Coordinates of C-alpha atoms in Angstrom, one line a residue:
Chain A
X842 CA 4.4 -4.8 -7.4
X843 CA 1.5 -7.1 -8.4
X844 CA -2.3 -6.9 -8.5
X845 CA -2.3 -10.0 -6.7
X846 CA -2.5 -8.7 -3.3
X847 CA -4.1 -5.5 -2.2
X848 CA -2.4 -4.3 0.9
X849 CA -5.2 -3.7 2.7
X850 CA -6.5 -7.3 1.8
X851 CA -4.1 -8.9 3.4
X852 CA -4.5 -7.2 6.5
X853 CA -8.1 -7.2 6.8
X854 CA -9.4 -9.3 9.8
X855 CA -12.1 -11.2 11.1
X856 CA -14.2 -10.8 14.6
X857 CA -12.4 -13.9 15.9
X858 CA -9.4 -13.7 16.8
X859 CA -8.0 -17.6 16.6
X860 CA -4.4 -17.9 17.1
X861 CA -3.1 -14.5 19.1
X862 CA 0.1 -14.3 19.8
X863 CA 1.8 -13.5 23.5
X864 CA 1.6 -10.3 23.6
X865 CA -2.6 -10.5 22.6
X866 CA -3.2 -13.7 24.9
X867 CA -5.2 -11.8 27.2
X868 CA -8.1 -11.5 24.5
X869 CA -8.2 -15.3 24.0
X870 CA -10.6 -14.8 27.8
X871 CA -12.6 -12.2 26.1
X872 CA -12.9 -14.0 22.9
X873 CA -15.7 -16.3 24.2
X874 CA -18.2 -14.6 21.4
X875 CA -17.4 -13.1 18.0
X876 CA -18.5 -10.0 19.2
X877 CA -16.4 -9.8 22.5
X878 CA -13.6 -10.1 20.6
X879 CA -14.9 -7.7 17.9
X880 CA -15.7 -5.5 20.5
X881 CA -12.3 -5.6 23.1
X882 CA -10.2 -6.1 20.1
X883 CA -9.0 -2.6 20.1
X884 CA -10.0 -1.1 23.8
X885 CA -8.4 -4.3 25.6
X886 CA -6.7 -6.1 23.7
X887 CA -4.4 -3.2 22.5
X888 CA -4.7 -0.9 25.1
X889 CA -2.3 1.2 23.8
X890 CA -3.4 2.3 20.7
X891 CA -5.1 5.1 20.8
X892 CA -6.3 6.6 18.0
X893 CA -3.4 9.5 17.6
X894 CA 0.1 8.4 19.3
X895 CA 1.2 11.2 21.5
X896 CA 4.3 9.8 21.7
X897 CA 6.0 13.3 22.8
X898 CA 4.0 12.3 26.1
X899 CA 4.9 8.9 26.3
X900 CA 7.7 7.5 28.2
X901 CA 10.8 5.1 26.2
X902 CA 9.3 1.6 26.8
X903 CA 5.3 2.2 26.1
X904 CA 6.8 4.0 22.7
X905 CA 8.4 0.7 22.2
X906 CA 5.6 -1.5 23.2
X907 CA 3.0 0.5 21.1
X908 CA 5.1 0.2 18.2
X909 CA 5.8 -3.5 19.1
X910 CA 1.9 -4.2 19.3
X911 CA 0.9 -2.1 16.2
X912 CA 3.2 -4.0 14.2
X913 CA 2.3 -7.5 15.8
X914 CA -1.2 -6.5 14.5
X915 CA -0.2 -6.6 11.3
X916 CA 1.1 -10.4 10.8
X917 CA -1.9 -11.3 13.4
X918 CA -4.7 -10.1 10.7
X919 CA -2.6 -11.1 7.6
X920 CA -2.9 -14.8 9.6
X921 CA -6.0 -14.5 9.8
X922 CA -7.0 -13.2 6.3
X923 CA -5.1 -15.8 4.7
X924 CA -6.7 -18.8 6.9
X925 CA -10.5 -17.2 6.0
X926 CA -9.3 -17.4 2.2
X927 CA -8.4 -20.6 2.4
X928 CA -12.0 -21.6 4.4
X929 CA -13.3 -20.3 1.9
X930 CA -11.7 -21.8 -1.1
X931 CA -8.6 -24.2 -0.9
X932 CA -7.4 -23.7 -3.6
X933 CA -7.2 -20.1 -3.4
X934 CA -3.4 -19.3 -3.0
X935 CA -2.4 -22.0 -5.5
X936 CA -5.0 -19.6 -7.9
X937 CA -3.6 -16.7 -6.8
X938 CA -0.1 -17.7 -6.9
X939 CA -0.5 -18.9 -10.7
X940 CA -0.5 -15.6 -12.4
X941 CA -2.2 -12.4 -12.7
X942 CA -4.3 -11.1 -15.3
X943 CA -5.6 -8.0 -14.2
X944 CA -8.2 -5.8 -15.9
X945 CA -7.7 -2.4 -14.7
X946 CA -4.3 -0.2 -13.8
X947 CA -5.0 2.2 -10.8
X948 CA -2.8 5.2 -10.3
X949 CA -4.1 6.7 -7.1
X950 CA -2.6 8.8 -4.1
X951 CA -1.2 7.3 -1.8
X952 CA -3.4 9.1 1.0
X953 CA -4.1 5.7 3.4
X954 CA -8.0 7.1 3.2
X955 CA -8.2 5.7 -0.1
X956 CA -7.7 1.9 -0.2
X957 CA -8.4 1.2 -3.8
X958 CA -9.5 -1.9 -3.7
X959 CA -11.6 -1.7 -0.6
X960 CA -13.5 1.8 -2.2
X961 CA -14.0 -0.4 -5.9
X962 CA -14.9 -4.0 -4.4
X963 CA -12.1 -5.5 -6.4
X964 CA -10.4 -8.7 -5.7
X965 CA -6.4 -9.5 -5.3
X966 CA -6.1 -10.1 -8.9
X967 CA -8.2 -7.9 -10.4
X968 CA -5.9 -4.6 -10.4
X969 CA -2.7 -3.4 -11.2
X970 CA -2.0 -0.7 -9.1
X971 CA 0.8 2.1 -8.4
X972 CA 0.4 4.7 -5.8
X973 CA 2.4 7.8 -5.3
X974 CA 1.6 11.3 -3.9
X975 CA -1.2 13.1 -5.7
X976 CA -1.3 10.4 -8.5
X977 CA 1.0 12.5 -10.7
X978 CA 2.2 10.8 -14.0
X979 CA 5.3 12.5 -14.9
X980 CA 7.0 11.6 -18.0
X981 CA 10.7 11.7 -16.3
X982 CA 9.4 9.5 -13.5
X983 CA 11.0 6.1 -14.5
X984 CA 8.8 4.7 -11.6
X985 CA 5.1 5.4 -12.8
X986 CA 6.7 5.1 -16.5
X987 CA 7.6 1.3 -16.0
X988 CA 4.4 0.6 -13.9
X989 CA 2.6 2.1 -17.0
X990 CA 4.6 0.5 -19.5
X991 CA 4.5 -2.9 -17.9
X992 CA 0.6 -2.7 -17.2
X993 CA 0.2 -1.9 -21.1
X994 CA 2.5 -3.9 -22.4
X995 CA 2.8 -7.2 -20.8
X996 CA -0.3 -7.6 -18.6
X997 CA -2.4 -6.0 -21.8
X998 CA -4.8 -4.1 -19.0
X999 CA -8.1 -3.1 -20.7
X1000 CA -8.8 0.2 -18.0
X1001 CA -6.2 3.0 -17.1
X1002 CA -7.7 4.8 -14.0
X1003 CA -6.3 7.5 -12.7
X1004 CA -8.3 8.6 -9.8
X1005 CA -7.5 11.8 -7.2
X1006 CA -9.4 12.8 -4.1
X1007 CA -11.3 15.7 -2.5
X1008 CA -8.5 17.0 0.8
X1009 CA -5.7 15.9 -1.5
X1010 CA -2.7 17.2 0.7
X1011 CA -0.5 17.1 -2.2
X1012 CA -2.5 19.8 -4.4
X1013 CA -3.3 21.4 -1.1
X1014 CA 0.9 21.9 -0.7
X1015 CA 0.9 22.6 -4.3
X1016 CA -1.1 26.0 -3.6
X1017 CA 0.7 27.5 -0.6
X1018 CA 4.0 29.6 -1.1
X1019 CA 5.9 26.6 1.3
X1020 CA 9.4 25.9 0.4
X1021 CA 9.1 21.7 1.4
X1022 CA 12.2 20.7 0.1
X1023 CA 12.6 17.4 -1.5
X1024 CA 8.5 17.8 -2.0
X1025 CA 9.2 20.7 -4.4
X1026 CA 10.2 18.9 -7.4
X1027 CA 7.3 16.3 -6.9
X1028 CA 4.7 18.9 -6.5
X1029 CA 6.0 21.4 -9.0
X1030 CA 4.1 19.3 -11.2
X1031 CA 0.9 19.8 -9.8
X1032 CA 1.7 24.0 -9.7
X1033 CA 2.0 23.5 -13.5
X1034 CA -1.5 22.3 -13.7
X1035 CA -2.3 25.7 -12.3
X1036 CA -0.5 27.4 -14.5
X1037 CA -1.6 25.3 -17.9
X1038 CA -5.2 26.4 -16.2
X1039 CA -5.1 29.5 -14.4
X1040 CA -7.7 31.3 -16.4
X1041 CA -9.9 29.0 -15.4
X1042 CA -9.2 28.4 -11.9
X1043 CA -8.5 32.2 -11.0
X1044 CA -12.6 32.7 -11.6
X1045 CA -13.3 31.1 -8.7
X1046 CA -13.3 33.8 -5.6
X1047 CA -13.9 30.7 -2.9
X1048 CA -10.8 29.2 -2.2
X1049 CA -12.1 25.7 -1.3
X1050 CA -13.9 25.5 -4.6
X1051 CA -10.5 26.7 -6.8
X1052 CA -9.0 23.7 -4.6
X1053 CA -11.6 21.0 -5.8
X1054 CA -11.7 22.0 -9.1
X1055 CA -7.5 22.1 -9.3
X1056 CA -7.5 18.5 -8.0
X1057 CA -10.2 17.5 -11.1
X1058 CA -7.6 19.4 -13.1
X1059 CA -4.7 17.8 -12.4
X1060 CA -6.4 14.0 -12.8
X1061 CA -7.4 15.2 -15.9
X1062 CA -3.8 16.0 -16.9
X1063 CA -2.5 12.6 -15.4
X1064 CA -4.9 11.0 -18.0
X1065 CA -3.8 13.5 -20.7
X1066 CA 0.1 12.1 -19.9
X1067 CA -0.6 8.9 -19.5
X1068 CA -1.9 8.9 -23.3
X1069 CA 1.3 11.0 -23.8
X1070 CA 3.2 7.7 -23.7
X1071 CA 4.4 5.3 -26.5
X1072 CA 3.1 2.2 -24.8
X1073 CA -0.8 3.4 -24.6
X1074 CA -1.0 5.2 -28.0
X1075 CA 0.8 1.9 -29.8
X1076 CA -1.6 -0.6 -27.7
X1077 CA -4.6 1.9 -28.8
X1078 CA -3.7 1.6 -32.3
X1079 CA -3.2 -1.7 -32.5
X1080 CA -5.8 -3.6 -29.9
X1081 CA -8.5 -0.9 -29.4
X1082 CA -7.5 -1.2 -25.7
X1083 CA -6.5 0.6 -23.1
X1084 CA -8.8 3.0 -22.5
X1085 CA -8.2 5.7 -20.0
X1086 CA -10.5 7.3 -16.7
X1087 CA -10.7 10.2 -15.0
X1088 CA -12.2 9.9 -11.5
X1089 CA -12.0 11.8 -8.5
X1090 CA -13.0 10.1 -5.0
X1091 CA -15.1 12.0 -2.2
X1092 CA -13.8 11.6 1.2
X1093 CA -17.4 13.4 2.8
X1094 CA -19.5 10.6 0.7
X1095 CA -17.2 7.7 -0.6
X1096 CA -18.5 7.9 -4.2
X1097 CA -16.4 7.7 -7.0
X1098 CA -16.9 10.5 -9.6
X1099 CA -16.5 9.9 -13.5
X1100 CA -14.8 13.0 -15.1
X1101 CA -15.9 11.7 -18.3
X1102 CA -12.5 13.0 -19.9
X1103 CA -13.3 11.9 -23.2
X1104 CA -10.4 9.6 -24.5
X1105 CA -10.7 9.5 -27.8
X1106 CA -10.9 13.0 -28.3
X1107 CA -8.0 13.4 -25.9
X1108 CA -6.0 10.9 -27.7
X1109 CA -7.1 12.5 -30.8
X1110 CA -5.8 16.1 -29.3
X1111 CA -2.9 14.8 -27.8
X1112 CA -1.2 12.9 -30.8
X1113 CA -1.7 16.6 -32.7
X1114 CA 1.8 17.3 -30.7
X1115 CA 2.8 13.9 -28.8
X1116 CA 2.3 11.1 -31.5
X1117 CA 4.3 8.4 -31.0
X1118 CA 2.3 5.3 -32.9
X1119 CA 5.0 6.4 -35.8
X1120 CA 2.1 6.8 -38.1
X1121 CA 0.6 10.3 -39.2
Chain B
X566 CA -12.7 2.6 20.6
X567 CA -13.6 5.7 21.0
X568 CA -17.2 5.5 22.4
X569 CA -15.6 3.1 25.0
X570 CA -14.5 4.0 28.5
X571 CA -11.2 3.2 29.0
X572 CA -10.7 0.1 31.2
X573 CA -9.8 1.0 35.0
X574 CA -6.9 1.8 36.2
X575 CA -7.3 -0.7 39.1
X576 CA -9.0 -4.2 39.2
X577 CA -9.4 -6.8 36.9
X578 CA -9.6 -5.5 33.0
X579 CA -11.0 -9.0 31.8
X580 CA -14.0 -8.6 34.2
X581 CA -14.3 -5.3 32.8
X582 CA -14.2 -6.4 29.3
X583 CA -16.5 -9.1 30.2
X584 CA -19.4 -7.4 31.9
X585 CA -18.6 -4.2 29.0
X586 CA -19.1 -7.0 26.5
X587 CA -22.5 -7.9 28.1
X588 CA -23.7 -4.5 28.2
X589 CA -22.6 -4.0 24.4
X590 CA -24.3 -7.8 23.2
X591 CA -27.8 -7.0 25.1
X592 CA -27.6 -3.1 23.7
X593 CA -26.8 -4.5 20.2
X594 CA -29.5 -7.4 20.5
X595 CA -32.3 -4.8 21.4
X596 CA -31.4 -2.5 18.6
X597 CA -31.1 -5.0 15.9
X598 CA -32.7 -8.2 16.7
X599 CA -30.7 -9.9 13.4
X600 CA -27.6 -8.8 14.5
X601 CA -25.9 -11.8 16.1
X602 CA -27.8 -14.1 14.1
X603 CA -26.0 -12.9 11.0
X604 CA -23.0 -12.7 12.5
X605 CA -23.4 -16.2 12.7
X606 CA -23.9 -17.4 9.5
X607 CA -21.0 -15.9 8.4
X608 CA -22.1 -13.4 6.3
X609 CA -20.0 -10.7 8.7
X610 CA -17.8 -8.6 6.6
X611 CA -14.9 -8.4 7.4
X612 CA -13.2 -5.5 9.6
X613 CA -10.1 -4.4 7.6
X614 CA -7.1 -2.0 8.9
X615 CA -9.3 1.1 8.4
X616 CA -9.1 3.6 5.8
X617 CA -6.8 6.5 7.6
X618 CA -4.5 3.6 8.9
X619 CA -2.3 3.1 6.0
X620 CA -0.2 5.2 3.4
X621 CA 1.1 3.4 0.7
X622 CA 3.3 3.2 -2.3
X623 CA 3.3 0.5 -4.9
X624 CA 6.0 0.2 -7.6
X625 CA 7.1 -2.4 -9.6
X626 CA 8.9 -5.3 -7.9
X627 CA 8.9 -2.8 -4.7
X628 CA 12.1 -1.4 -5.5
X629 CA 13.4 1.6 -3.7
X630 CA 15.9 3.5 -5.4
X631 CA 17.5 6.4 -3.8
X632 CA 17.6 9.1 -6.4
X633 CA 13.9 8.1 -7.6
X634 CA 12.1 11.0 -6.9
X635 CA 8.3 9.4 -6.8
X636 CA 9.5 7.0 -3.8
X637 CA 11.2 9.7 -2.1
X638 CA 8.6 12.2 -2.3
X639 CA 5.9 9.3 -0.9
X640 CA 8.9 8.6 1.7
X641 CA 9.3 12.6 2.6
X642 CA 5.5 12.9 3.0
X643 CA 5.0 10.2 5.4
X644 CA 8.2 10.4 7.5
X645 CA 8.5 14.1 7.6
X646 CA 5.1 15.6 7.8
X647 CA 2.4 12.2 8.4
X648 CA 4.8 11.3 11.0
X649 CA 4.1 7.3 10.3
X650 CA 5.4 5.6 12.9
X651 CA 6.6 2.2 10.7
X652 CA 7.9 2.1 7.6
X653 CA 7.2 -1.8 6.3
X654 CA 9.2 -3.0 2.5
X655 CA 7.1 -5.9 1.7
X656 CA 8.2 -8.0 -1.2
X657 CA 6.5 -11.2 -2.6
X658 CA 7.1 -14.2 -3.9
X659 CA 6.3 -15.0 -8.0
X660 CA 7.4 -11.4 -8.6
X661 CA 7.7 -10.5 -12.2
X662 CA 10.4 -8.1 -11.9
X663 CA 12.3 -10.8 -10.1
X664 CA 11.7 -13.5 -12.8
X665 CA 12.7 -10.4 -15.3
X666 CA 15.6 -9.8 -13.4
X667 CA 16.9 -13.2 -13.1
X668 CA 16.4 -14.0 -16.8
X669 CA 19.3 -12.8 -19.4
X670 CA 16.6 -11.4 -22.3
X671 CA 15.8 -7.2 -22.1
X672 CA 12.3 -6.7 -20.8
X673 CA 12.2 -3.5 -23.3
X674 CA 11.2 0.1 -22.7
X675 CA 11.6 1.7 -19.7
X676 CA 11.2 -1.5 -17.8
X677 CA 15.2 -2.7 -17.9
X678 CA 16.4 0.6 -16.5
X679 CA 14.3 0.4 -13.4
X680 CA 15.1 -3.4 -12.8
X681 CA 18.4 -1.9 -12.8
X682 CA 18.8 -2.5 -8.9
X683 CA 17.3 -6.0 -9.0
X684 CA 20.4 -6.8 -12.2
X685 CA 23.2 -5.3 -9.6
X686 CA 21.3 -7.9 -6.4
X687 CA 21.2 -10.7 -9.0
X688 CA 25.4 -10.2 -9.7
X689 CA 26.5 -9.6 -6.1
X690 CA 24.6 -12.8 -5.1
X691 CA 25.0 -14.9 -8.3
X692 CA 26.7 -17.9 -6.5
X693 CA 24.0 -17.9 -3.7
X694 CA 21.4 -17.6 -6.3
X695 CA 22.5 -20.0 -9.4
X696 CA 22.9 -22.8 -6.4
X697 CA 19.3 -22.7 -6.1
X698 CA 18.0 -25.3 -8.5
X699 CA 13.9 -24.2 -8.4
X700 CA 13.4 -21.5 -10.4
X701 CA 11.1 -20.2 -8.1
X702 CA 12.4 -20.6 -4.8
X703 CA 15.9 -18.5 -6.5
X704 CA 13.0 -15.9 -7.5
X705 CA 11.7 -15.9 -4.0
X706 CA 15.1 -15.5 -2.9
X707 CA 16.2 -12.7 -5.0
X708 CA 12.4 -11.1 -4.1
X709 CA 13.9 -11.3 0.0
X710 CA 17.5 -9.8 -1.1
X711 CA 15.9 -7.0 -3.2
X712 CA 13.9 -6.2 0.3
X713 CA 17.1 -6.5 2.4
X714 CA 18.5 -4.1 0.2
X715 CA 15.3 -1.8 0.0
X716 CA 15.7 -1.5 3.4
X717 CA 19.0 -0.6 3.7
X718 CA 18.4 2.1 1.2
X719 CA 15.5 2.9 4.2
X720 CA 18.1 3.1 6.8
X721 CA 20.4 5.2 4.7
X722 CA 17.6 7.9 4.2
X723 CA 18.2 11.0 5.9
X724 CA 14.4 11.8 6.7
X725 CA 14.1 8.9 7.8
X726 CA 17.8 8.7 10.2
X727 CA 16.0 11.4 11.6
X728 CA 12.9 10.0 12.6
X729 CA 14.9 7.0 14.1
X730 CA 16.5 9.1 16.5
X731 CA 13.6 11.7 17.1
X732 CA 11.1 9.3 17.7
X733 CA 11.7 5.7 17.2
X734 CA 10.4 5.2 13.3
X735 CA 10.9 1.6 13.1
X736 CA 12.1 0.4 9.5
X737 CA 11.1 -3.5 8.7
X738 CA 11.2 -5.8 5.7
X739 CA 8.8 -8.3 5.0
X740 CA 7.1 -11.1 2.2
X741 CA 3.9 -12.0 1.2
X742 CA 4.1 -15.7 0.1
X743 CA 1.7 -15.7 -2.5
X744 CA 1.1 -19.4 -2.2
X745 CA 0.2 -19.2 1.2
X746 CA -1.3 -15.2 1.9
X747 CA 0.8 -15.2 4.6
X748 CA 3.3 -12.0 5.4
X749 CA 7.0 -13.3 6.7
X750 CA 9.1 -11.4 8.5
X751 CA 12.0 -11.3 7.2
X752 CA 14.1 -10.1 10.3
X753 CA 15.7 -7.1 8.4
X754 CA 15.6 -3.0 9.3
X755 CA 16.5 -1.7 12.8
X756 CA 13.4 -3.5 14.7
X757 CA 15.9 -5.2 16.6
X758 CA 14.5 -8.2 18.5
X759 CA 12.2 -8.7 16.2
X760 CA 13.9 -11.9 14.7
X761 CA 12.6 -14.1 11.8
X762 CA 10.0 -16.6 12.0
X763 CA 11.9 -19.9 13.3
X764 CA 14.3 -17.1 14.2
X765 CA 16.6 -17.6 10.9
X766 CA 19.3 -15.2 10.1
X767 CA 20.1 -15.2 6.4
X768 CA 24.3 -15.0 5.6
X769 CA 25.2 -14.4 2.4
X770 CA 26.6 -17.9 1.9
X771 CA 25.3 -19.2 5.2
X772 CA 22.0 -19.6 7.1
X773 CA 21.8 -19.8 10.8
X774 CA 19.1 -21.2 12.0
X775 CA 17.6 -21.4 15.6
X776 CA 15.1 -24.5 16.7
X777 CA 13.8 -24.6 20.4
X778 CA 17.6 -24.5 22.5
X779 CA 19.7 -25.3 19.2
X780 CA 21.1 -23.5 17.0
X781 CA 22.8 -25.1 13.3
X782 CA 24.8 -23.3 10.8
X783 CA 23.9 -24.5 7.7
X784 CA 25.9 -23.1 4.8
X785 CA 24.3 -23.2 1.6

């Protein structure tokens, strides 16, 4: 993983389409304008792609040519994403491919309606980021633990944001009595939330808003183990940096919420039980 | 798009795109006189694959491990119950796990265990990998043998054996080269035809590699 390039960067594509492969050269005829192609790019050009695959409906070989033209479409905007950097600046890749120094760590869902760096404006480069379902930061979880540690550690990041969603299907699964197998031990963590919180939560008669507030809840327990660990209480002590956010994204507006979690106070709280700077 | 009529059934679908597009530039024009016009200057933002289109997981040096629980969870999710219909392992090229993974000193922490896999890549392939002399082409090419092995860690994956037979899940590795921004196939997972660009096959001690009509082993 690297900050360098946000996935959804390098597939982002532009309303011309200038080099499309066989399977798209019909669109080079409709591509006389930027807005023919902008506008046929999807109707015409991919005729096969509608919005939600029915592919219990579809016969063997359009199966295979939609999933042979939706992964075409990939490399085709990557081509062009990479040739509009370079427009732009030459030197762009050489930059890029020099090193990162990122300011900010992102531990978000992996939900594709939140593209990090498309919903914060940030730049390949500018953010660490690790994904997973429900943005859970569990101290077993060697994954999110070495993300963390190397984000702290050796890229020195100044931000921690660990940022949750409204509709989170995760916390969703997390309150309904569904045995989902290999999901259980994953989202166990989230019913724990509940439970460290249940006083709280069990006030609210309206399902939907018991739901929102338990997905607040458990980013503001992700941030509460994130300064759990060694690596950000050490840094803390020593730099004055990382600090750690709390945010929550809205899928009916697209604004980012502040929890204003309070870090220091947190940290503060947390070392009570969890100190690890090896100092009283 | 949605709004659109679907293109006939019968009859020419580039005259139909063609007069559609007509209809949609003189609709657009009338609404919002500046609209072309700033098109043209290039101030158009860009149109990105959407929001919705997407689910992702990001870990460091894109390492799938079978017993790790975070991956398989995000793996479960999508196959299972999202239904994704491709599964894609991208690595990269100037990867610090790689460069981590390559070097002999301990990274520290928690970091060495979960470079673990990229250690066991780096001894299987050691004589492919000290022959290369630029330490950052052997990085690159430890970065495209961690993804060949990501994905056959993929393959191996019961949820997703499933959705292979069921419905035709299509597994694929790939690489962004960070000195160009462009994504390389790398011709790995059960896409079949799909082929690497310049249609190379990668041996372990051996590289096929197909021009035009000709084809040349070269062994490395």
């Amino acid at each position: 993983m690297r900050a360098a390039h946000p996935a959804s960067a390098l597939l982002s594509r532009s309303f011309s389409i200038s080099k499309p492969r066989p399977i798209l050269a019909s669109n080079l005829n409709c591509a006389a304008t930027k807005s023919s192609s902008l506008t046929f790019s999807r109707s015409i050009q991919l005729p096969a792609l509608p919005s939600v695959l029915n592919w219990r409906t579809m016969d063997k070989s359009s199966i295979s040519t939609y999933l042979r033209q939706s992964h075409d479409r990939v490399f085709e905007r990557n081509a062009e994403w990479a040739a509009q950097q370079r427009a732009k600046d030459p030197d762009y890749f050489t930059k890029l491919a020099s090193g990162q120094s990122p300011e900010y760590l992102w531990i978000g869902c992996s939900d594709s309606r939140i593209p990090a760096e498309a919903i914060t404006g940030l730049e390949p480069g500018e953010a660490f980021i690790h994904r997973n379902i429900a943005n859970l930061v569990c101290n077993v979880d060697l994954n999110a633990m070495s993300v963390i540690e190397y984000a702290i550690r050796h890229l020195q990041v100044k931000h921690i944001v660990v940022c949750g969603h409204y509709g989170c299907g995760g916390v969703k699964a997390a309150m309904h009595p569904d045995d989902l197998g290999l999901l259980n031990p994953w989202l166990r963590n989230i019913r724990d939330v509940y439970r460290q919180h249940e006083a709280e939560l069990d006030t609210f008669d309206d399902e939907a808003r018991r739901y929102n507030r338990l997905v607040e809840l458990n980013v503001q327990e992700q941030c509460r183990n994130v300064i759990k660990t060694a690596a950000l209480q050490q840094s803390f002590e020593e730099k004055g940096f990382p600090i750690v956010h709390g945010w929550v994204f809205g899928l009916h507006d697209g604004i980012l919420k502040d929890l204003e979690i309070g870090f220091e106070d947190t940290l503060a709280d947390v070392k009570k039980i969890y100190n690890l700077t090896g100092k009283n | 798009m949605a709004d659109q009529p679907p293109p006939p059934d019968t009859g020419d679908a580039f005259e139909y795109a063609l007069s559609s597009n007509n209809a949609w530039a003189g609709y657009k024009g009338h609404q919002n006189p500046d609209f072309f016009p700033k098109l043209a200057s290039g101030q158009a933002p860009q149109i990105r694959l959407q929001p919705g289109d997407v689910f992702v997981h990001r870990n460091i040096a894109n390492i799938v491990s079978p017993t790790d629980i975070n991956t398989s969870a995000v793996i479960e999710y999508a196959v299972a119950h999202l239904k994704v219909k491709h599964v894609v392992l991208a690595g990269h090229t100037s990867c610090g796990g790689a460069a981590a993974a390559l070097g002999d000193s301990r990274v520290g922490g928690v970091l060495d265990t979960w470079l673990t896999p990229l250690k066991a890549i780096k001894a299987a392939h050691g004589e492919e990998l000290s022959s290369i002399s630029d330490a950052k082409e052997r990085a690159t090419r430890i970065a495209e043998l961690n993804v060949d092995a990501g994905v056959k860690i993929l393959l191996a994956n019961h949820v997703i054996q499933e959705a292979i037979q069921d419905r035709g899940l299509k597994v694929k590795g790939v690489i962004f080269d960070i000195g160009s921004g462009r994504l390389r196939d790398l011709g790995v997972g059960n896409t079949g035809d799909a082929g690497a660009p310049e249609g190379t096959v990668r041996g372990k001690h051996a590289m096929l590699v197909f021009r035009g009509t000709n084809a040349a082993m070269k062994v490395t």
